[in-house]
Each structure stands twice: as C-alpha cells, then as structure tokens.
JSON list of C-alpha atoms in Angstrom, two decimals:
[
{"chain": "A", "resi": 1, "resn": "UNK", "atom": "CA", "xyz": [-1.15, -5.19, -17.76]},
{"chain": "A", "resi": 2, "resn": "UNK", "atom": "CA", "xyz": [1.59, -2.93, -16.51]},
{"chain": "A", "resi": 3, "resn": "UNK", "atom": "CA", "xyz": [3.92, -3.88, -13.94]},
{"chain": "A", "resi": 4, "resn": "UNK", "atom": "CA", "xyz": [6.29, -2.18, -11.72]},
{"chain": "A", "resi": 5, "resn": "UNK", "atom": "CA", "xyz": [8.97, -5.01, -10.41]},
{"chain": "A", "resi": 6, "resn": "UNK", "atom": "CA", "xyz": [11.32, -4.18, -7.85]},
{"chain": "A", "resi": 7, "resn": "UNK", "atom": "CA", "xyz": [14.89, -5.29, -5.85]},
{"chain": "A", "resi": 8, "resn": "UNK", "atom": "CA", "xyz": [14.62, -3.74, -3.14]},
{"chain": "A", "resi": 9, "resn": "UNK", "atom": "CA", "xyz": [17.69, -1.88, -1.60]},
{"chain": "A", "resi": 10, "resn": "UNK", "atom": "CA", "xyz": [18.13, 0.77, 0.73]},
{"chain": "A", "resi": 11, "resn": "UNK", "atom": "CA", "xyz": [21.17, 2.43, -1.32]},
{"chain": "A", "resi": 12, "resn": "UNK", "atom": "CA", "xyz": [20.08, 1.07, -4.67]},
{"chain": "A", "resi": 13, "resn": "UNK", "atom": "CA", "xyz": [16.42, -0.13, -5.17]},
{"chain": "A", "resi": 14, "resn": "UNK", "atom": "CA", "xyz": [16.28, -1.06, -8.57]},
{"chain": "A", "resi": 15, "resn": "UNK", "atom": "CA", "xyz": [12.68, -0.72, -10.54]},
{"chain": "A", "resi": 16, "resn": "UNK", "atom": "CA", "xyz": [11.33, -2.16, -14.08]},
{"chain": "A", "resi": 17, "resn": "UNK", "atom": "CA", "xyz": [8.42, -0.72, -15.75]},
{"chain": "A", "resi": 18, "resn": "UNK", "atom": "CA", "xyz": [7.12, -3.08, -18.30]},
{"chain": "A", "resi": 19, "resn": "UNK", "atom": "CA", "xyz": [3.75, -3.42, -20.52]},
{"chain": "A", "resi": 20, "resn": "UNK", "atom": "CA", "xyz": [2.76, -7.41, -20.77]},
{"chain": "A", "resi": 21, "resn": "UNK", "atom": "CA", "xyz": [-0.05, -7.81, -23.63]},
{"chain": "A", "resi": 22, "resn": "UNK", "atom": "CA", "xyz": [-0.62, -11.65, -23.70]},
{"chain": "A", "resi": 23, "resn": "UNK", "atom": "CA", "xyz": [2.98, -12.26, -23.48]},
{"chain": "A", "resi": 24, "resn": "UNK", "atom": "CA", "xyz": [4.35, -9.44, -25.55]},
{"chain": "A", "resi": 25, "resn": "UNK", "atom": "CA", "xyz": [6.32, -7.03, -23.55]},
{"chain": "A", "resi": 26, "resn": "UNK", "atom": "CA", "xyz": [7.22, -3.27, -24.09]},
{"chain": "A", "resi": 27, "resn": "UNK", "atom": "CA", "xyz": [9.53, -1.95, -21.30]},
{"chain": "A", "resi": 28, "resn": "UNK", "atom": "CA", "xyz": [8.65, 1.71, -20.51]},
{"chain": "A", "resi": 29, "resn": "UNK", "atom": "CA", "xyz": [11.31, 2.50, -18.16]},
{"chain": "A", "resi": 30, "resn": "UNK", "atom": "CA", "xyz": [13.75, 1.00, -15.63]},
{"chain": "A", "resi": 31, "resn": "UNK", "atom": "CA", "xyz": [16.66, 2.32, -13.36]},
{"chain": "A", "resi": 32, "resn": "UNK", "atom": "CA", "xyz": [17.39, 2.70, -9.89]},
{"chain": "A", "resi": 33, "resn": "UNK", "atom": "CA", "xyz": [16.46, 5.09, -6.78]},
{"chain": "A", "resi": 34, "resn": "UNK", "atom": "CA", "xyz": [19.43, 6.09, -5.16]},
{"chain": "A", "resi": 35, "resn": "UNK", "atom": "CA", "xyz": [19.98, 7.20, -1.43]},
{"chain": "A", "resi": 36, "resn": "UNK", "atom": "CA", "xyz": [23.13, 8.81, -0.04]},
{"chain": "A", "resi": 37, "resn": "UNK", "atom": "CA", "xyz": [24.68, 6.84, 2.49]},
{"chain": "A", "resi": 38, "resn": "UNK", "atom": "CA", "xyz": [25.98, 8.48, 5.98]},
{"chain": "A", "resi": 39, "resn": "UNK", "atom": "CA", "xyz": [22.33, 10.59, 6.22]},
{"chain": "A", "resi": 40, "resn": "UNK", "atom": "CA", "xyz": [19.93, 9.45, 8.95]},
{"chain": "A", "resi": 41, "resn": "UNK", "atom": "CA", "xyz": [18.06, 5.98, 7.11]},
{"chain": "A", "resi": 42, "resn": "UNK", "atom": "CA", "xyz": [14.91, 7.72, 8.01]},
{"chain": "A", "resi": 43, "resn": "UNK", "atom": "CA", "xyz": [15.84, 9.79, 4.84]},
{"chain": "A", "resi": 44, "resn": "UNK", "atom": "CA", "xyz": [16.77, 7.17, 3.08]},
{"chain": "A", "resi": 45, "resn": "UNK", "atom": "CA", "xyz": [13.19, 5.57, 3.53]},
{"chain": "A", "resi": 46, "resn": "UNK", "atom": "CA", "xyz": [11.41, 8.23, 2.97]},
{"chain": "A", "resi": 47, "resn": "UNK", "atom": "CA", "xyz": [13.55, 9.07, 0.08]},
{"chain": "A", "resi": 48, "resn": "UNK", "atom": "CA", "xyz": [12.74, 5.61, -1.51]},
{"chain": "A", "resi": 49, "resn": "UNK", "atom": "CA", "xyz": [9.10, 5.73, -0.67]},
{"chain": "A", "resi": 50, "resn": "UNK", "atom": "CA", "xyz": [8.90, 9.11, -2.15]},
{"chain": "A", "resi": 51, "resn": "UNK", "atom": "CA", "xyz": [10.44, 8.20, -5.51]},
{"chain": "A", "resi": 52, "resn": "UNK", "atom": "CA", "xyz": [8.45, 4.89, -5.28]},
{"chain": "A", "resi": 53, "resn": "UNK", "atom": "CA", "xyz": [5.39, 7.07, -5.19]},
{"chain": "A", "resi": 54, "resn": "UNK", "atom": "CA", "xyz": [6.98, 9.14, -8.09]},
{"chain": "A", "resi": 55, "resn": "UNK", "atom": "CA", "xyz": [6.79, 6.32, -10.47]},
{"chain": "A", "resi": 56, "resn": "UNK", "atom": "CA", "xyz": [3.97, 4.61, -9.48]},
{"chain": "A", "resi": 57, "resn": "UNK", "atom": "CA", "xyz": [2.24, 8.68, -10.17]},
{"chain": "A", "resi": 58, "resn": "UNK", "atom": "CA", "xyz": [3.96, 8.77, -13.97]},
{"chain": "A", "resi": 59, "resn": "UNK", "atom": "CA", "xyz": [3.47, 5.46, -14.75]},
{"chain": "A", "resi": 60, "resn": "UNK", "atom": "CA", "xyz": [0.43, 3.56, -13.06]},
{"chain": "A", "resi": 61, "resn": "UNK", "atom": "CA", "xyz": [1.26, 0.08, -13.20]},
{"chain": "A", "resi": 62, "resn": "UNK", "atom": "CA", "xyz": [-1.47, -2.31, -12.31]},
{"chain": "A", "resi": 63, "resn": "UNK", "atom": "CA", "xyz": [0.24, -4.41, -10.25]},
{"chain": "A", "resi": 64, "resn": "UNK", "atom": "CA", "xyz": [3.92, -4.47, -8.04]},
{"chain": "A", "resi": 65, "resn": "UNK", "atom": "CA", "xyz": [6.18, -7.18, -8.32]},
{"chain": "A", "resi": 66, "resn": "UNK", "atom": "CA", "xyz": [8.67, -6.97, -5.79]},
{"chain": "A", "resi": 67, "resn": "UNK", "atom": "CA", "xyz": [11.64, -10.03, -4.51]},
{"chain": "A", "resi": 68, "resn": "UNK", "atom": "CA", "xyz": [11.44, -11.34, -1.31]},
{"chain": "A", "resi": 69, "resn": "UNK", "atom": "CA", "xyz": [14.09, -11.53, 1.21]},
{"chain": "A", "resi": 70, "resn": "UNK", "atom": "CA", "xyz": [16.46, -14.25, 1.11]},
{"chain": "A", "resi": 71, "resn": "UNK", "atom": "CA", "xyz": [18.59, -15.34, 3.95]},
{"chain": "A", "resi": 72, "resn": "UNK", "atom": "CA", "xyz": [22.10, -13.20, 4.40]},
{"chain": "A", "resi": 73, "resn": "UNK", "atom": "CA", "xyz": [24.08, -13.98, 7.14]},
{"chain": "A", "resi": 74, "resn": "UNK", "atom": "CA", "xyz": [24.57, -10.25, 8.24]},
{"chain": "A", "resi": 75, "resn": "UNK", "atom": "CA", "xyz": [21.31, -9.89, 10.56]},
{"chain": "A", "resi": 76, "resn": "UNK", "atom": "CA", "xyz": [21.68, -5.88, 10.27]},
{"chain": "A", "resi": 77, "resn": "UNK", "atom": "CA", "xyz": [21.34, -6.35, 5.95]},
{"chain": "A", "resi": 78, "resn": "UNK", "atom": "CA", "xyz": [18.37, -8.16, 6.02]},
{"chain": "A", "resi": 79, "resn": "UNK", "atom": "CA", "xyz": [16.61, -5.82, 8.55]},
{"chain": "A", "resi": 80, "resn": "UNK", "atom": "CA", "xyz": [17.61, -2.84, 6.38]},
{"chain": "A", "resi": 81, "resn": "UNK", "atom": "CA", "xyz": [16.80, -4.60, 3.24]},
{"chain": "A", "resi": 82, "resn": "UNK", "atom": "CA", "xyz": [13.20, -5.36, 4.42]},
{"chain": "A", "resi": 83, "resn": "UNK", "atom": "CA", "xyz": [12.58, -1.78, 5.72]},
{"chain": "A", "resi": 84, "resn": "UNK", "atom": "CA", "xyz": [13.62, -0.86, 1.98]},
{"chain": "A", "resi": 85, "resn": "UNK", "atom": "CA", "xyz": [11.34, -3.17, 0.93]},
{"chain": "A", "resi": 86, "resn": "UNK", "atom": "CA", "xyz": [8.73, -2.55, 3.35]},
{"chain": "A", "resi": 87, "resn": "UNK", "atom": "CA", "xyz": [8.39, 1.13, 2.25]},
{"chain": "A", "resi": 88, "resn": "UNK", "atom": "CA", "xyz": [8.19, 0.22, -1.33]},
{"chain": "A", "resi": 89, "resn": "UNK", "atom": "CA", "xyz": [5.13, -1.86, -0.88]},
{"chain": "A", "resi": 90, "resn": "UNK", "atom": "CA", "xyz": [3.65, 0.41, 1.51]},
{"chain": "A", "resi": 91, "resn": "UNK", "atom": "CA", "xyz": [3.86, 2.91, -1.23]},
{"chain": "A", "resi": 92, "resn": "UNK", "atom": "CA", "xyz": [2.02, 0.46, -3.91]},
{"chain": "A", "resi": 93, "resn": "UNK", "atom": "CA", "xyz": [-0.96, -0.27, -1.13]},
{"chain": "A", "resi": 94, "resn": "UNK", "atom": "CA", "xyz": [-1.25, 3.50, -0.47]},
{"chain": "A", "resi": 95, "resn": "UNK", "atom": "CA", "xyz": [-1.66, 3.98, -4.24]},
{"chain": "A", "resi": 96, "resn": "UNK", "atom": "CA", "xyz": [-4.03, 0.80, -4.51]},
{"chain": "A", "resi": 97, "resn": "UNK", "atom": "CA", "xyz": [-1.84, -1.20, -6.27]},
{"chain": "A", "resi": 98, "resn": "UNK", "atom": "CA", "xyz": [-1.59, -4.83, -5.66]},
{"chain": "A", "resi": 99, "resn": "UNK", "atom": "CA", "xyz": [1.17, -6.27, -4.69]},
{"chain": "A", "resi": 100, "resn": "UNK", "atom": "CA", "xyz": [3.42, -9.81, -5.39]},
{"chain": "A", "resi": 101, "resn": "UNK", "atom": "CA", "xyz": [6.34, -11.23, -3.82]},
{"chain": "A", "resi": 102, "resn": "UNK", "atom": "CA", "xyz": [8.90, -13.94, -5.47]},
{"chain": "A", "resi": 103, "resn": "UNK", "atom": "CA", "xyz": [11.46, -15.57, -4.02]},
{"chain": "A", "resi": 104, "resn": "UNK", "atom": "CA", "xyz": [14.80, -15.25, -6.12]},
{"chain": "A", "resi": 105, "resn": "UNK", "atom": "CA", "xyz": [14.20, -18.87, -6.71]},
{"chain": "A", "resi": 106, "resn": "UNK", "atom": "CA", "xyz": [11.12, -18.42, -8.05]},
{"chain": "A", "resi": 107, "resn": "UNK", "atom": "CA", "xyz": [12.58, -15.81, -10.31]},
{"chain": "A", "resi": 108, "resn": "UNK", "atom": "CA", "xyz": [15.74, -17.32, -11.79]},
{"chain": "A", "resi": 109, "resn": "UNK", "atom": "CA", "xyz": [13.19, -20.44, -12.95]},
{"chain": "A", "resi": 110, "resn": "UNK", "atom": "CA", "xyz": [10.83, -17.95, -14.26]},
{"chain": "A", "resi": 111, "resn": "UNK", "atom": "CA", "xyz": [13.29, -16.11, -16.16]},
{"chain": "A", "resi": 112, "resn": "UNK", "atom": "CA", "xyz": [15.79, -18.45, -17.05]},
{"chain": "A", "resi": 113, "resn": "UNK", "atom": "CA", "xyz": [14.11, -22.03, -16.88]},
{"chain": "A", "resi": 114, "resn": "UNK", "atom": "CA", "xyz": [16.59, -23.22, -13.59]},
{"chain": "A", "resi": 115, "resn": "UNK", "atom": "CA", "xyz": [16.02, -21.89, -9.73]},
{"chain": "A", "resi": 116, "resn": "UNK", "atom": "CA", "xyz": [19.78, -21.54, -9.56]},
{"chain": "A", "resi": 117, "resn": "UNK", "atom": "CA", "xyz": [20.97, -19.57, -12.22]},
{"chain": "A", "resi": 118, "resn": "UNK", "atom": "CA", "xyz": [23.65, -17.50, -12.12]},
{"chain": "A", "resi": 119, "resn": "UNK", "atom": "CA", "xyz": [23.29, -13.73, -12.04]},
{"chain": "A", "resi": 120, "resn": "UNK", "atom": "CA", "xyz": [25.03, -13.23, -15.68]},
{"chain": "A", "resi": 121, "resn": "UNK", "atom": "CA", "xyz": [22.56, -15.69, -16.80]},
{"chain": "A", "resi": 122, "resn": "UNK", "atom": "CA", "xyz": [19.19, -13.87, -15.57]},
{"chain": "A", "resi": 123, "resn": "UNK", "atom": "CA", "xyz": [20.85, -10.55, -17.26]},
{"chain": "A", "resi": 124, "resn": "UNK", "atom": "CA", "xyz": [21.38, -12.20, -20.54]},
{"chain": "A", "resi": 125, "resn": "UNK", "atom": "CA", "xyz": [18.08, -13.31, -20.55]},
{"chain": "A", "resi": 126, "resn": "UNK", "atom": "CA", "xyz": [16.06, -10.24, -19.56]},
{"chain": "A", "resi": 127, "resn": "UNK", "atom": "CA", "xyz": [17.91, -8.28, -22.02]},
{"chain": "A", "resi": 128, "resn": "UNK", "atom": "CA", "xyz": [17.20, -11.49, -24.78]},
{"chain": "A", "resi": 129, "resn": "UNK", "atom": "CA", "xyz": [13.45, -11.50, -23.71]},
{"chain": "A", "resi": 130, "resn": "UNK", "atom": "CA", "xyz": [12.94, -7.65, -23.81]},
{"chain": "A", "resi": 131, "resn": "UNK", "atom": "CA", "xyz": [14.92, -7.16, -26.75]},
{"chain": "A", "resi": 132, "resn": "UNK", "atom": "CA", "xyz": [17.34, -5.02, -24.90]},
{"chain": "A", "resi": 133, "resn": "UNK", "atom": "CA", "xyz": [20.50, -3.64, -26.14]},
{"chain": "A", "resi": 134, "resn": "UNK", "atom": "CA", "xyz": [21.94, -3.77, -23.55]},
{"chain": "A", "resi": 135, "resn": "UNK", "atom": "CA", "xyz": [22.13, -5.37, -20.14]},
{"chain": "A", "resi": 136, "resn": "UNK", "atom": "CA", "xyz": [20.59, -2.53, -17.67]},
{"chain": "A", "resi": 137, "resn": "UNK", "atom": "CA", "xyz": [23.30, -1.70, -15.21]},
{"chain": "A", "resi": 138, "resn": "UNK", "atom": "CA", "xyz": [23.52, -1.85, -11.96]},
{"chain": "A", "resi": 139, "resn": "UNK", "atom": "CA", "xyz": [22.32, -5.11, -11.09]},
{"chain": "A", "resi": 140, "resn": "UNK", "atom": "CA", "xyz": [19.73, -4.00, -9.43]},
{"chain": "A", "resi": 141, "resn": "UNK", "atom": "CA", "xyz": [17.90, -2.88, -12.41]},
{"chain": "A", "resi": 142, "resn": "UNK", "atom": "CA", "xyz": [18.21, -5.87, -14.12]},
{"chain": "A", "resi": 143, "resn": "UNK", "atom": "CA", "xyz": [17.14, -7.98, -10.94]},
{"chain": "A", "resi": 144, "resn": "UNK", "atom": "CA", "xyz": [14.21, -5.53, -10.75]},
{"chain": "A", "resi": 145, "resn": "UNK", "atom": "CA", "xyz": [12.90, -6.41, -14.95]},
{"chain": "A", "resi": 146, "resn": "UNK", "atom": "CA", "xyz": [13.46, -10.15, -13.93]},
{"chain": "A", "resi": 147, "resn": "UNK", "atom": "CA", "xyz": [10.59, -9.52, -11.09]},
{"chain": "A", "resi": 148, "resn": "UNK", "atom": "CA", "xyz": [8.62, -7.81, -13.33]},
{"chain": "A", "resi": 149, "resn": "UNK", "atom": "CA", "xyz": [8.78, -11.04, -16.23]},
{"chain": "A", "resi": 150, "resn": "UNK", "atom": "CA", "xyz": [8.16, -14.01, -13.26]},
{"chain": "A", "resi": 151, "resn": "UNK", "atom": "CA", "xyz": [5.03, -11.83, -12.22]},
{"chain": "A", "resi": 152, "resn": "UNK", "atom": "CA", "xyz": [4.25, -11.58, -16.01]},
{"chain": "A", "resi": 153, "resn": "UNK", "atom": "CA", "xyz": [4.92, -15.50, -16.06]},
{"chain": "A", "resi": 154, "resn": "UNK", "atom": "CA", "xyz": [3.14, -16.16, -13.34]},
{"chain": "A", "resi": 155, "resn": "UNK", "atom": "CA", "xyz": [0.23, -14.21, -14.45]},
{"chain": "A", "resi": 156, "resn": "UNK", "atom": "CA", "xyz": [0.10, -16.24, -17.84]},
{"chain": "A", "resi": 157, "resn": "UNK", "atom": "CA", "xyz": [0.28, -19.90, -16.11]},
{"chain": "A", "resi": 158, "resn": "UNK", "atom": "CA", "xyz": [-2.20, -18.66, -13.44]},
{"chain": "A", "resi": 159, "resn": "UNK", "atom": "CA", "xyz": [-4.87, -17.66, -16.40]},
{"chain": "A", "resi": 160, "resn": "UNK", "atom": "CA", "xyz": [-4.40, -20.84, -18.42]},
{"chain": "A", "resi": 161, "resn": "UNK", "atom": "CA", "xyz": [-5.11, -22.38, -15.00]},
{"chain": "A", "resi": 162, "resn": "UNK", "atom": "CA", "xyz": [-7.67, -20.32, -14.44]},
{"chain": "A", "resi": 163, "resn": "UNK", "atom": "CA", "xyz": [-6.90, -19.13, -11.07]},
{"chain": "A", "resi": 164, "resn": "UNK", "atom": "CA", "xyz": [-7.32, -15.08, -12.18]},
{"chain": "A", "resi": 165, "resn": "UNK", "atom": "CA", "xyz": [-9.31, -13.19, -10.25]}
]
C-alpha cells in the first residue's frame, strides 16, 4: 500500500510518500509545499491543492493520511489551517483516493508508543523506523511521515482485527 501523509499548513504543508508491504516500509519521497506569504490566500490554496494534485499524479498513493486539527488558541490559525487542510483532502477525493484523519494524539502513540511525546521524540523515531539518515527538516515533513506510519499502524491492527474492507 502506498500512502501519502500530510501536516497540513497553509505556508508549509508538509507531505510523506511511503510504500508499507506488511510492515516493511520504503519512503519514496517527502518534503514540503511552500506558499509565499503576503499574496491573496486564494493563491495560496490553490497553490497547495495544485501541488497536492502534483504528487498524488507522480506518485499514486492508495490512500491519504492527513492530521487533524487540534485546538490553538488563535481562532484565525485554526480556520486557515483547516482551509489548508481542507484543500488537501479535496484534492485526494477528486483523485479517488481515500482519505484518514489522526489526531496528533493518535499519532505520537502510533509512532512513538506514548500520546504525549515530545516533538524531538516523534522525529527520532520516524527517522529510526524508516531508516533515515537524517531527521527530514522542517518539521512539517517529519510530522507529515509520522501520519503516514499511524495510518500504516492502524492499517496493520485493523487487519489482524479484521476490520479491512
């Protein structure tokens, strides 16, 4: 299964590509789309839809895995934040890609084995469990491969369940 995780952003939305093949993962790609702040955030929308669309083209992931929102206390954020995400998984839908949410709590005890982990500690361990060399700068990116491994997770528990579809 491929998966496209994302942390959704409207100056920086990071992404993840990874491969999962019963638990063995092969990243393909990850980094960040980028919008230029002071331009209408239209643009900036469309901009992030567009390169959403861009990667789902190259790389056709299966699913999307993308965080939820969690509460900020700066109302105007969270709005811009969700229209960020809201074109990202309108852009998986149009392509007919299904799409997951996960809470940052869900992904931190996916990931890392405790709901509230620290950020360093979710970076170590994507780079540990992908066998990076690195941790993937900005944040963003990383937060975006530790989506993509709890849907991956998820996936895995949900099949020895046997609640697949």
């Amino acid at each position: 299964m491929r998966i496209i995780g994302i942390d959704p952003g409207i100056a920086i939305m990071g992404y993840g590509i990874i491969d999962d093949d019963c638990g063995r993962f092969k990243v393909l790609e990850y980094g960040a789309i980028t919008t230029v702040a002071g331009i209408k955030k239209s643009i900036r929308l469309k901009d992030i839809y567009d390169g959403t669309i861009s990667l789902i083209e190259k790389y056709k992931p299966d699913v999307m895995a993308i965080e939820e929102l969690f509460f900020n206390k700066n109302a105007k954020t969270v709005i811009t934040i969700g229209e960020s995400r809201g074109v990202a998984i309108l852009a998986a839908i149009n392509c007919g890609i299904d799409v997951f949410e996960y809470t940052p709590l869900q992904v931190k005890q996916s990931v890392v084995g405790y709901g509230r982990a620290e950020k360093k500690q979710v970076q170590n361990m994507v780079k540990a469990i992908l066998s990076l060399n690195e941790i993937p700068k900005p944040d963003d990116v990383a937060d975006a491969l530790a989506v993509a491994l709890c849907h991956c997770n998820s996936n895995i528990m949900n099949g020895k369940l046997g609640l697949l579809k």
